[in-house]
Amino acid sequence: MTMSAPRTAIVTGAARGIGAATATRLAADGFAVAVVDLDETAAKATVDGFDGGPGLAVQADVSDAAAVDAAVARVAEELGAPTVLVNNAGITRDNLLFKMTESDWDAVMGVHLKGAFLMTKAVQKHMVEQQFGRVVNISSIAALGNRGQSNYSTAKVGLQGFTKTLAIELGKFGVTANCIAPGFIASEMTKATAERIGVDWEKFVEANAKQTPVQRVGEPADIANAVSFLVAEASGFVSGQVLYVAGGPVN
Ligand code: NAP
């Protein structure tokens, strides 16, 4: 990919999994990339693995307004005004509705929805100043409904509405906003799901691969590749979309 000038990207929850693969891919694409995560040591390891431009590890909880503002200010100061934002940080607190606690609900809304809101609000002023921006929010096929995930599926469909509204409000400033909705991706998150339901990881992967038209599960790099497309300079006419990256159609 070629860019007219190096740009600064922020990827949240990028200490591991989809976020780490995305940060690494954007660094290889030529972006200066800030890795924002709760776990600073692991965030540093992601940056150390970059085979590309400069990186910065920043410890922050995306659901904490003061921490978000401080993180974005530090990125702007040390790497340059952020004009690409990937809201990827996520957690699960799965349970059937009758067993789900209020704190399970609040924790999931706090990271996915409030986190994306706070991060985007803090970064958009840089995008508007630069008259360029790319926001990618990581949704999920769970947005279509998934047993045991009433909190998570609500947050993930909420992110789709948030994205479409951002696209409408910020389009005139050269900012696009899109969602990627991954299917099953091999990561610590899906490993934790296998453990929670008591299924062997290899068997879990095999069963999910069989149900997928391309006959495999996704890897974090599959999502990083889609992000790379959406944040590219040339993708300025793609906005307000939800791209399901799931190895087949979903409905
Ligand atoms: P993961 O391996 O669990 O990684 C999530 C990362 O987010 C972790 O590094 C975690 O930090 C970080 N994080 C959690 N809460 C945070 C907070 N409040 N502030 C900052 N960072 C925080 O998950 P993943 O599978 O890569 O998932 C990444 C995104 O894709 C999530 O939004 C997830 O919902 C979505 N997704 C995943 C799948 C899948 O199949 N894996 C499918 C659809 C959508 P700690 O390690 O310190 O907790």
PDB file of C-alpha atoms and ligand atoms in Angstrom:
ATOM      1  CA  MET A   1       0.000   0.000   0.000  1.00  0.00           C
ATOM      2  CA  THR A   2       1.271   3.492  -0.693  1.00  0.00           C
ATOM      3  CA  MET A   3       0.305   6.534   1.355  1.00  0.00           C
ATOM      4  CA  SER A   4       0.865  10.185   0.536  1.00  0.00           C
ATOM      5  CA  ALA A   5       2.208  10.685   4.113  1.00  0.00           C
ATOM      6  CA  PRO A   6       2.699   8.328   7.043  1.00  0.00           C
ATOM      7  CA  ARG A   7      -0.382   8.338   9.243  1.00  0.00           C
ATOM      8  CA  THR A   8      -0.876   7.394  12.860  1.00  0.00           C
ATOM      9  CA  ALA A   9      -3.234   4.562  13.730  1.00  0.00           C
ATOM     10  CA  ILE A  10      -4.572   3.444  17.110  1.00  0.00           C
ATOM     11  CA  VAL A  11      -5.673  -0.151  17.633  1.00  0.00           C
ATOM     12  CA  THR A  12      -7.349  -0.932  20.961  1.00  0.00           C
ATOM     13  CA  GLY A  13      -7.098  -4.318  22.663  1.00  0.00           C
ATOM     14  CA  ALA A  14      -4.023  -4.933  20.522  1.00  0.00           C
ATOM     15  CA  ALA A  15      -1.887  -6.820  23.056  1.00  0.00           C
ATOM     16  CA  ARG A  16      -3.027 -10.103  21.518  1.00  0.00           C
ATOM     17  CA  GLY A  17      -5.424 -11.798  19.101  1.00  0.00           C
ATOM     18  CA  ILE A  18      -7.192  -9.835  16.368  1.00  0.00           C
ATOM     19  CA  GLY A  19      -5.935  -6.496  17.696  1.00  0.00           C
ATOM     20  CA  ALA A  20      -2.277  -7.591  17.700  1.00  0.00           C
ATOM     21  CA  ALA A  21      -2.556  -8.978  14.159  1.00  0.00           C
ATOM     22  CA  THR A  22      -4.235  -5.751  13.029  1.00  0.00           C
ATOM     23  CA  ALA A  23      -1.636  -3.485  14.639  1.00  0.00           C
ATOM     24  CA  THR A  24       1.161  -5.569  13.105  1.00  0.00           C
ATOM     25  CA  ARG A  25      -0.481  -5.447   9.682  1.00  0.00           C
ATOM     26  CA  LEU A  26      -1.008  -1.675   9.799  1.00  0.00           C
ATOM     27  CA  ALA A  27       2.635  -1.202  10.837  1.00  0.00           C
ATOM     28  CA  ALA A  28       3.665  -3.284   7.819  1.00  0.00           C
ATOM     29  CA  ASP A  29       1.338  -1.137   5.692  1.00  0.00           C
ATOM     30  CA  GLY A  30       3.387   1.914   6.734  1.00  0.00           C
ATOM     31  CA  PHE A  31       1.351   3.398   9.577  1.00  0.00           C
ATOM     32  CA  ALA A  32       2.835   4.538  12.880  1.00  0.00           C
ATOM     33  CA  VAL A  33       0.779   2.360  15.219  1.00  0.00           C
ATOM     34  CA  ALA A  34      -0.238   2.837  18.848  1.00  0.00           C
ATOM     35  CA  VAL A  35      -1.150  -0.375  20.650  1.00  0.00           C
ATOM     36  CA  VAL A  36      -3.638   0.448  23.407  1.00  0.00           C
ATOM     37  CA  ASP A  37      -4.434  -2.265  25.921  1.00  0.00           C
ATOM     38  CA  LEU A  38      -4.987  -3.000  29.603  1.00  0.00           C
ATOM     39  CA  ASP A  39      -1.824  -5.098  29.609  1.00  0.00           C
ATOM     40  CA  GLU A  40       1.189  -2.865  28.977  1.00  0.00           C
ATOM     41  CA  THR A  41       3.798  -5.644  28.890  1.00  0.00           C
ATOM     42  CA  ALA A  42       1.893  -7.581  26.264  1.00  0.00           C
ATOM     43  CA  ALA A  43       1.214  -4.352  24.338  1.00  0.00           C
ATOM     44  CA  LYS A  44       4.982  -3.722  24.255  1.00  0.00           C
ATOM     45  CA  ALA A  45       5.521  -7.245  22.915  1.00  0.00           C
ATOM     46  CA  THR A  46       3.134  -6.479  20.037  1.00  0.00           C
ATOM     47  CA  VAL A  47       5.080  -3.314  19.201  1.00  0.00           C
ATOM     48  CA  ASP A  48       8.405  -5.189  19.448  1.00  0.00           C
ATOM     49  CA  GLY A  49       7.095  -7.606  16.831  1.00  0.00           C
ATOM     50  CA  PHE A  50       6.431  -4.893  14.235  1.00  0.00           C
ATOM     51  CA  ASP A  51       8.272  -5.282  10.973  1.00  0.00           C
ATOM     52  CA  GLY A  52       7.650  -1.737   9.877  1.00  0.00           C
ATOM     53  CA  GLY A  53       7.222   1.806  11.059  1.00  0.00           C
ATOM     54  CA  PRO A  54       7.277   3.220  14.580  1.00  0.00           C
ATOM     55  CA  GLY A  55       5.016   1.917  17.311  1.00  0.00           C
ATOM     56  CA  LEU A  56       3.975   2.868  20.811  1.00  0.00           C
ATOM     57  CA  ALA A  57       2.494   0.742  23.603  1.00  0.00           C
ATOM     58  CA  VAL A  58      -0.022   2.608  25.736  1.00  0.00           C
ATOM     59  CA  GLN A  59      -1.700   1.181  28.829  1.00  0.00           C
ATOM     60  CA  ALA A  60      -5.340   2.248  29.072  1.00  0.00           C
ATOM     61  CA  ASP A  61      -8.775   0.949  29.925  1.00  0.00           C
ATOM     62  CA  VAL A  62     -10.967   2.077  27.021  1.00  0.00           C
ATOM     63  CA  SER A  63     -14.001   2.317  29.298  1.00  0.00           C
ATOM     64  CA  ASP A  64     -12.306   4.960  31.476  1.00  0.00           C
ATOM     65  CA  ALA A  65     -12.772   8.477  30.067  1.00  0.00           C
ATOM     66  CA  ALA A  66      -9.722  10.022  31.773  1.00  0.00           C
ATOM     67  CA  ALA A  67      -7.469   7.126  30.711  1.00  0.00           C
ATOM     68  CA  VAL A  68      -8.714   7.382  27.114  1.00  0.00           C
ATOM     69  CA  ASP A  69      -8.089  11.138  26.917  1.00  0.00           C
ATOM     70  CA  ALA A  70      -4.582  10.706  28.367  1.00  0.00           C
ATOM     71  CA  ALA A  71      -3.806   7.823  25.971  1.00  0.00           C
ATOM     72  CA  VAL A  72      -4.948   9.711  22.879  1.00  0.00           C
ATOM     73  CA  ALA A  73      -3.021  12.847  23.946  1.00  0.00           C
ATOM     74  CA  ARG A  74       0.126  10.732  24.423  1.00  0.00           C
ATOM     75  CA  VAL A  75      -0.257   9.116  20.995  1.00  0.00           C
ATOM     76  CA  ALA A  76      -0.723  12.518  19.353  1.00  0.00           C
ATOM     77  CA  GLU A  77       2.361  13.840  21.148  1.00  0.00           C
ATOM     78  CA  GLU A  78       4.663  10.877  20.545  1.00  0.00           C
ATOM     79  CA  LEU A  79       3.502   9.424  17.207  1.00  0.00           C
ATOM     80  CA  GLY A  80       1.524  12.225  15.573  1.00  0.00           C
ATOM     81  CA  ALA A  81      -2.175  13.048  15.268  1.00  0.00           C
ATOM     82  CA  PRO A  82      -4.124   9.788  15.112  1.00  0.00           C
ATOM     83  CA  THR A  83      -6.345   9.609  12.028  1.00  0.00           C
ATOM     84  CA  VAL A  84      -7.009   5.863  11.980  1.00  0.00           C
ATOM     85  CA  LEU A  85      -8.847   4.180  14.839  1.00  0.00           C
ATOM     86  CA  VAL A  86      -9.675   0.508  15.201  1.00  0.00           C
ATOM     87  CA  ASN A  87     -12.031  -0.100  18.127  1.00  0.00           C
ATOM     88  CA  ASN A  88     -11.201  -3.738  18.785  1.00  0.00           C
ATOM     89  CA  ALA A  89     -10.938  -4.109  22.587  1.00  0.00           C
ATOM     90  CA  GLY A  90     -13.506  -6.593  23.772  1.00  0.00           C
ATOM     91  CA  ILE A  91     -14.545  -8.947  26.539  1.00  0.00           C
ATOM     92  CA  THR A  92     -17.188 -11.600  27.017  1.00  0.00           C
ATOM     93  CA  ARG A  93     -19.268 -12.281  30.122  1.00  0.00           C
ATOM     94  CA  ASP A  94     -21.467 -15.047  28.695  1.00  0.00           C
ATOM     95  CA  ASN A  95     -24.448 -16.519  30.443  1.00  0.00           C
ATOM     96  CA  LEU A  96     -28.060 -17.368  29.754  1.00  0.00           C
ATOM     97  CA  LEU A  97     -30.252 -14.365  30.472  1.00  0.00           C
ATOM     98  CA  PHE A  98     -31.710 -15.736  33.690  1.00  0.00           C
ATOM     99  CA  LYS A  99     -28.199 -16.200  35.109  1.00  0.00           C
ATOM    100  CA  MET A 100     -26.616 -13.042  33.703  1.00  0.00           C
ATOM    101  CA  THR A 101     -25.745 -10.481  36.362  1.00  0.00           C
ATOM    102  CA  GLU A 102     -26.005  -6.738  36.137  1.00  0.00           C
ATOM    103  CA  SER A 103     -22.217  -6.528  36.313  1.00  0.00           C
ATOM    104  CA  ASP A 104     -21.896  -8.992  33.370  1.00  0.00           C
ATOM    105  CA  TRP A 105     -24.131  -6.641  31.395  1.00  0.00           C
ATOM    106  CA  ASP A 106     -22.381  -3.424  32.458  1.00  0.00           C
ATOM    107  CA  ALA A 107     -18.863  -4.776  31.886  1.00  0.00           C
ATOM    108  CA  VAL A 108     -19.623  -5.769  28.285  1.00  0.00           C
ATOM    109  CA  MET A 109     -21.403  -2.488  27.490  1.00  0.00           C
ATOM    110  CA  GLY A 110     -18.574  -0.584  29.152  1.00  0.00           C
ATOM    111  CA  VAL A 111     -15.768  -2.030  27.037  1.00  0.00           C
ATOM    112  CA  HIS A 112     -17.487  -2.433  23.657  1.00  0.00           C
ATOM    113  CA  LEU A 113     -19.923   0.477  23.529  1.00  0.00           C
ATOM    114  CA  LYS A 114     -18.658   3.082  25.978  1.00  0.00           C
ATOM    115  CA  GLY A 115     -15.081   2.222  25.011  1.00  0.00           C
ATOM    116  CA  ALA A 116     -15.742   2.779  21.301  1.00  0.00           C
ATOM    117  CA  PHE A 117     -17.644   5.989  22.086  1.00  0.00           C
ATOM    118  CA  LEU A 118     -14.885   7.433  24.302  1.00  0.00           C
ATOM    119  CA  MET A 119     -12.062   6.472  21.936  1.00  0.00           C
ATOM    120  CA  THR A 120     -13.837   7.796  18.859  1.00  0.00           C
ATOM    121  CA  LYS A 121     -14.794  11.030  20.578  1.00  0.00           C
ATOM    122  CA  ALA A 122     -11.200  11.610  21.654  1.00  0.00           C
ATOM    123  CA  VAL A 123      -9.730  10.780  18.234  1.00  0.00           C
ATOM    124  CA  GLN A 124     -12.287  12.461  15.968  1.00  0.00           C
ATOM    125  CA  LYS A 125     -10.998  15.951  16.702  1.00  0.00           C
ATOM    126  CA  HIS A 126      -7.647  14.975  15.176  1.00  0.00           C
ATOM    127  CA  MET A 127      -9.440  13.477  12.181  1.00  0.00           C
ATOM    128  CA  VAL A 128     -11.536  16.599  11.657  1.00  0.00           C
ATOM    129  CA  GLU A 129      -8.439  18.819  11.938  1.00  0.00           C
ATOM    130  CA  GLN A 130      -6.625  16.667   9.387  1.00  0.00           C
ATOM    131  CA  GLN A 131      -9.738  16.389   7.170  1.00  0.00           C
ATOM    132  CA  PHE A 132      -9.048  12.656   6.988  1.00  0.00           C
ATOM    133  CA  GLY A 133     -10.043   9.733   9.134  1.00  0.00           C
ATOM    134  CA  ARG A 134     -10.806   6.029   9.154  1.00  0.00           C
ATOM    135  CA  VAL A 135     -12.764   4.390  11.963  1.00  0.00           C
ATOM    136  CA  VAL A 136     -13.192   0.627  12.012  1.00  0.00           C
ATOM    137  CA  ASN A 137     -15.321  -0.919  14.743  1.00  0.00           C
ATOM    138  CA  ILE A 138     -15.061  -4.628  15.387  1.00  0.00           C
ATOM    139  CA  SER A 139     -18.554  -6.079  15.643  1.00  0.00           C
ATOM    140  CA  SER A 140     -19.350  -9.823  15.403  1.00  0.00           C
ATOM    141  CA  ILE A 141     -21.678 -12.349  13.818  1.00  0.00           C
ATOM    142  CA  ALA A 142     -23.106 -12.473  17.359  1.00  0.00           C
ATOM    143  CA  ALA A 143     -24.850  -9.202  16.424  1.00  0.00           C
ATOM    144  CA  LEU A 144     -27.371 -11.471  14.690  1.00  0.00           C
ATOM    145  CA  GLY A 145     -28.127 -13.193  18.003  1.00  0.00           C
ATOM    146  CA  ASN A 146     -26.246 -15.894  19.920  1.00  0.00           C
ATOM    147  CA  ARG A 147     -27.329 -18.091  22.806  1.00  0.00           C
ATOM    148  CA  GLY A 148     -25.696 -17.060  26.084  1.00  0.00           C
ATOM    149  CA  GLN A 149     -24.591 -13.691  24.733  1.00  0.00           C
ATOM    150  CA  SER A 150     -27.505 -11.288  25.222  1.00  0.00           C
ATOM    151  CA  ASN A 151     -25.066  -8.654  26.525  1.00  0.00           C
ATOM    152  CA  TYR A 152     -22.403  -9.219  23.849  1.00  0.00           C
ATOM    153  CA  SER A 153     -24.814  -9.446  20.899  1.00  0.00           C
ATOM    154  CA  THR A 154     -26.536  -6.242  22.058  1.00  0.00           C
ATOM    155  CA  ALA A 155     -23.192  -4.452  22.223  1.00  0.00           C
ATOM    156  CA  LYS A 156     -22.095  -5.794  18.830  1.00  0.00           C
ATOM    157  CA  VAL A 157     -25.275  -4.701  17.026  1.00  0.00           C
ATOM    158  CA  GLY A 158     -25.031  -1.387  18.901  1.00  0.00           C
ATOM    159  CA  LEU A 159     -21.601  -0.874  17.372  1.00  0.00           C
ATOM    160  CA  GLN A 160     -23.172  -1.220  13.935  1.00  0.00           C
ATOM    161  CA  GLY A 161     -25.619   1.613  14.639  1.00  0.00           C
ATOM    162  CA  PHE A 162     -22.812   3.710  16.128  1.00  0.00           C
ATOM    163  CA  THR A 163     -20.734   3.143  12.982  1.00  0.00           C
ATOM    164  CA  LYS A 164     -23.510   4.187  10.595  1.00  0.00           C
ATOM    165  CA  THR A 165     -24.137   7.355  12.583  1.00  0.00           C
ATOM    166  CA  LEU A 166     -20.418   8.202  12.615  1.00  0.00           C
ATOM    167  CA  ALA A 167     -20.365   7.738   8.841  1.00  0.00           C
ATOM    168  CA  ILE A 168     -23.242  10.221   8.488  1.00  0.00           C
ATOM    169  CA  GLU A 169     -21.866  12.815  10.921  1.00  0.00           C
ATOM    170  CA  LEU A 170     -18.187  12.723   9.967  1.00  0.00           C
ATOM    171  CA  GLY A 171     -18.299  12.057   6.224  1.00  0.00           C
ATOM    172  CA  LYS A 172     -18.004  15.734   5.332  1.00  0.00           C
ATOM    173  CA  PHE A 173     -14.657  15.881   7.155  1.00  0.00           C
ATOM    174  CA  GLY A 174     -13.114  13.130   5.029  1.00  0.00           C
ATOM    175  CA  VAL A 175     -13.792  10.506   7.681  1.00  0.00           C
ATOM    176  CA  THR A 176     -15.183   7.055   6.911  1.00  0.00           C
ATOM    177  CA  ALA A 177     -16.563   4.641   9.505  1.00  0.00           C
ATOM    178  CA  ASN A 178     -17.118   0.939   8.933  1.00  0.00           C
ATOM    179  CA  CYS A 179     -17.710  -2.234  10.908  1.00  0.00           C
ATOM    180  CA  ILE A 180     -16.109  -5.610  10.493  1.00  0.00           C
ATOM    181  CA  ALA A 181     -18.169  -8.466  11.888  1.00  0.00           C
ATOM    182  CA  PRO A 182     -15.906 -11.504  12.277  1.00  0.00           C
ATOM    183  CA  GLY A 183     -17.112 -15.081  12.389  1.00  0.00           C
ATOM    184  CA  PHE A 184     -15.242 -17.647  14.511  1.00  0.00           C
ATOM    185  CA  ILE A 185     -11.623 -16.511  14.891  1.00  0.00           C
ATOM    186  CA  ALA A 186      -9.056 -18.627  16.736  1.00  0.00           C
ATOM    187  CA  SER A 187      -7.986 -16.482  19.707  1.00  0.00           C
ATOM    188  CA  GLU A 188      -7.841 -16.400  23.495  1.00  0.00           C
ATOM    189  CA  MET A 189     -11.496 -15.285  23.435  1.00  0.00           C
ATOM    190  CA  THR A 190     -12.714 -18.394  21.581  1.00  0.00           C
ATOM    191  CA  LYS A 191     -10.343 -20.594  23.624  1.00  0.00           C
ATOM    192  CA  ALA A 192     -12.020 -19.258  26.772  1.00  0.00           C
ATOM    193  CA  THR A 193     -15.427 -20.099  25.274  1.00  0.00           C
ATOM    194  CA  ALA A 194     -14.329 -23.695  24.582  1.00  0.00           C
ATOM    195  CA  GLU A 195     -13.067 -23.978  28.148  1.00  0.00           C
ATOM    196  CA  ARG A 196     -16.261 -22.504  29.597  1.00  0.00           C
ATOM    197  CA  ILE A 197     -18.497 -24.979  27.769  1.00  0.00           C
ATOM    198  CA  GLY A 198     -16.107 -27.851  28.476  1.00  0.00           C
ATOM    199  CA  VAL A 199     -15.208 -28.713  24.869  1.00  0.00           C
ATOM    200  CA  ASP A 200     -11.698 -29.672  23.777  1.00  0.00           C
ATOM    201  CA  TRP A 201     -10.170 -26.790  21.761  1.00  0.00           C
ATOM    202  CA  GLU A 202      -9.156 -28.918  18.726  1.00  0.00           C
ATOM    203  CA  LYS A 203     -12.648 -30.445  18.562  1.00  0.00           C
ATOM    204  CA  PHE A 204     -14.235 -27.000  18.946  1.00  0.00           C
ATOM    205  CA  VAL A 205     -12.194 -25.656  16.017  1.00  0.00           C
ATOM    206  CA  GLU A 206     -12.977 -28.711  13.884  1.00  0.00           C
ATOM    207  CA  ALA A 207     -16.720 -28.442  14.539  1.00  0.00           C
ATOM    208  CA  ASN A 208     -16.751 -24.726  13.717  1.00  0.00           C
ATOM    209  CA  ALA A 209     -14.684 -25.294  10.548  1.00  0.00           C
ATOM    210  CA  LYS A 210     -17.183 -27.899   9.339  1.00  0.00           C
ATOM    211  CA  GLN A 211     -20.052 -25.411   9.682  1.00  0.00           C
ATOM    212  CA  THR A 212     -18.160 -22.766   7.701  1.00  0.00           C
ATOM    213  CA  PRO A 213     -18.464 -22.721   3.889  1.00  0.00           C
ATOM    214  CA  VAL A 214     -14.682 -22.304   3.390  1.00  0.00           C
ATOM    215  CA  GLN A 215     -14.181 -25.245   5.785  1.00  0.00           C
ATOM    216  CA  ARG A 216     -11.815 -23.542   8.188  1.00  0.00           C
ATOM    217  CA  VAL A 217     -12.049 -21.150  11.096  1.00  0.00           C
ATOM    218  CA  GLY A 218     -10.702 -17.616  10.813  1.00  0.00           C
ATOM    219  CA  GLU A 219      -7.307 -16.425  11.940  1.00  0.00           C
ATOM    220  CA  PRO A 220      -6.617 -12.935  13.366  1.00  0.00           C
ATOM    221  CA  ALA A 221      -4.786 -12.126  10.103  1.00  0.00           C
ATOM    222  CA  ASP A 222      -8.077 -12.584   8.183  1.00  0.00           C
ATOM    223  CA  ILE A 223      -9.548  -9.646  10.106  1.00  0.00           C
ATOM    224  CA  ALA A 224      -6.343  -7.599   9.893  1.00  0.00           C
ATOM    225  CA  ASN A 225      -6.517  -7.948   6.114  1.00  0.00           C
ATOM    226  CA  ALA A 226     -10.056  -6.543   6.001  1.00  0.00           C
ATOM    227  CA  VAL A 227      -9.060  -3.654   8.291  1.00  0.00           C
ATOM    228  CA  SER A 228      -6.108  -2.896   6.021  1.00  0.00           C
ATOM    229  CA  PHE A 229      -8.517  -2.481   3.099  1.00  0.00           C
ATOM    230  CA  LEU A 230     -10.979  -0.255   4.984  1.00  0.00           C
ATOM    231  CA  VAL A 231      -8.362   2.149   6.364  1.00  0.00           C
ATOM    232  CA  ALA A 232      -6.541   2.578   3.051  1.00  0.00           C
ATOM    233  CA  GLU A 233      -6.435   6.003   1.454  1.00  0.00           C
ATOM    234  CA  ALA A 234      -8.187   4.541  -1.606  1.00  0.00           C
ATOM    235  CA  SER A 235     -11.181   3.277   0.417  1.00  0.00           C
ATOM    236  CA  GLY A 236     -12.642   6.752   0.955  1.00  0.00           C
ATOM    237  CA  PHE A 237     -15.961   5.917  -0.750  1.00  0.00           C
ATOM    238  CA  VAL A 238     -16.637   2.874   1.448  1.00  0.00           C
ATOM    239  CA  SER A 239     -18.466   4.110   4.540  1.00  0.00           C
ATOM    240  CA  GLY A 240     -21.207   3.068   6.913  1.00  0.00           C
ATOM    241  CA  GLN A 241     -20.831  -0.583   5.944  1.00  0.00           C
ATOM    242  CA  VAL A 242     -20.830  -3.798   7.925  1.00  0.00           C
ATOM    243  CA  LEU A 243     -18.434  -6.310   6.397  1.00  0.00           C
ATOM    244  CA  TYR A 244     -18.997  -9.854   7.622  1.00  0.00           C
ATOM    245  CA  VAL A 245     -15.666 -11.684   7.515  1.00  0.00           C
ATOM    246  CA  ALA A 246     -16.858 -15.149   8.343  1.00  0.00           C
ATOM    247  CA  GLY A 247     -15.812 -17.600   5.631  1.00  0.00           C
ATOM    248  CA  GLY A 248     -19.254 -17.515   4.052  1.00  0.00           C
ATOM    249  CA  PRO A 249     -22.552 -15.658   4.088  1.00  0.00           C
ATOM    250  CA  VAL A 250     -24.280 -15.077   7.394  1.00  0.00           C
ATOM    251  CA  ASN A 251     -27.890 -14.288   8.116  1.00  0.00           C
TER     252      ASN A 251
HETATM  253  P1  NAP B   1      -8.896 -11.392  22.904  1.00  0.00           P
HETATM  254  O1  NAP B   1      -7.846 -12.345  22.432  1.00  0.00           O
HETATM  255  O2  NAP B   1      -9.599 -11.675  24.178  1.00  0.00           O
HETATM  256  O3  NAP B   1      -8.223  -9.935  22.952  1.00  0.00           O
HETATM  257  C1  NAP B   1      -8.923  -8.832  23.443  1.00  0.00           C
HETATM  258  C2  NAP B   1      -7.930  -7.783  23.892  1.00  0.00           C
HETATM  259  O4  NAP B   1      -8.689  -6.651  24.368  1.00  0.00           O
HETATM  260  C3  NAP B   1      -7.050  -8.263  25.068  1.00  0.00           C
HETATM  261  O5  NAP B   1      -5.709  -7.918  24.830  1.00  0.00           O
HETATM  262  C4  NAP B   1      -7.626  -7.492  26.253  1.00  0.00           C
HETATM  263  O6  NAP B   1      -6.679  -7.137  27.240  1.00  0.00           O
HETATM  264  C5  NAP B   1      -8.104  -6.220  25.574  1.00  0.00           C
HETATM  265  N1  NAP B   1      -9.053  -5.508  26.412  1.00  0.00           N
HETATM  266  C6  NAP B   1     -10.120  -6.026  27.071  1.00  0.00           C
HETATM  267  N2  NAP B   1     -10.755  -5.072  27.762  1.00  0.00           N
HETATM  268  C7  NAP B   1     -10.081  -3.920  27.545  1.00  0.00           C
HETATM  269  C8  NAP B   1     -10.234  -2.588  28.001  1.00  0.00           C
HETATM  270  N3  NAP B   1     -11.227  -2.257  28.835  1.00  0.00           N
HETATM  271  N4  NAP B   1      -9.363  -1.649  27.575  1.00  0.00           N
HETATM  272  C9  NAP B   1      -8.341  -1.982  26.756  1.00  0.00           C
HETATM  273  N5  NAP B   1      -8.145  -3.225  26.294  1.00  0.00           N
HETATM  274  C10 NAP B   1      -8.988  -4.194  26.686  1.00  0.00           C
HETATM  275  O7  NAP B   1     -10.054 -11.227  21.828  1.00  0.00           O
HETATM  276  P2  NAP B   1     -10.090 -11.346  20.224  1.00  0.00           P
HETATM  277  O8  NAP B   1     -10.689 -12.650  19.880  1.00  0.00           O
HETATM  278  O9  NAP B   1      -8.794 -10.942  19.624  1.00  0.00           O
HETATM  279  O10 NAP B   1     -11.222 -10.262  19.926  1.00  0.00           O
HETATM  280  C11 NAP B   1     -10.947  -8.946  19.492  1.00  0.00           C
HETATM  281  C12 NAP B   1     -12.256  -8.280  19.108  1.00  0.00           C
HETATM  282  O11 NAP B   1     -12.899  -9.053  18.095  1.00  0.00           O
HETATM  283  C13 NAP B   1     -13.257  -8.173  20.255  1.00  0.00           C
HETATM  284  O12 NAP B   1     -13.977  -6.956  20.146  1.00  0.00           O
HETATM  285  C14 NAP B   1     -14.181  -9.336  20.003  1.00  0.00           C
HETATM  286  O13 NAP B   1     -15.448  -9.123  20.577  1.00  0.00           O
HETATM  287  C15 NAP B   1     -14.217  -9.360  18.497  1.00  0.00           C
HETATM  288  N6  NAP B   1     -14.610 -10.645  17.904  1.00  0.00           N
HETATM  289  C16 NAP B   1     -13.902 -11.772  18.144  1.00  0.00           C
HETATM  290  C17 NAP B   1     -14.296 -12.965  17.549  1.00  0.00           C
HETATM  291  C18 NAP B   1     -13.568 -14.263  17.753  1.00  0.00           C
HETATM  292  O14 NAP B   1     -14.060 -15.289  17.291  1.00  0.00           O
HETATM  293  N7  NAP B   1     -12.425 -14.284  18.396  1.00  0.00           N
HETATM  294  C19 NAP B   1     -15.428 -12.987  16.725  1.00  0.00           C
HETATM  295  C20 NAP B   1     -16.128 -11.813  16.512  1.00  0.00           C
HETATM  296  C21 NAP B   1     -15.710 -10.639  17.100  1.00  0.00           C
HETATM  297  P3  NAP B   1      -6.308  -8.134  28.441  1.00  0.00           P
HETATM  298  O15 NAP B   1      -5.632  -9.290  27.798  1.00  0.00           O
HETATM  299  O16 NAP B   1      -5.386  -7.380  29.333  1.00  0.00           O
HETATM  300  O17 NAP B   1      -7.600  -8.491  29.095  1.00  0.00           O
END
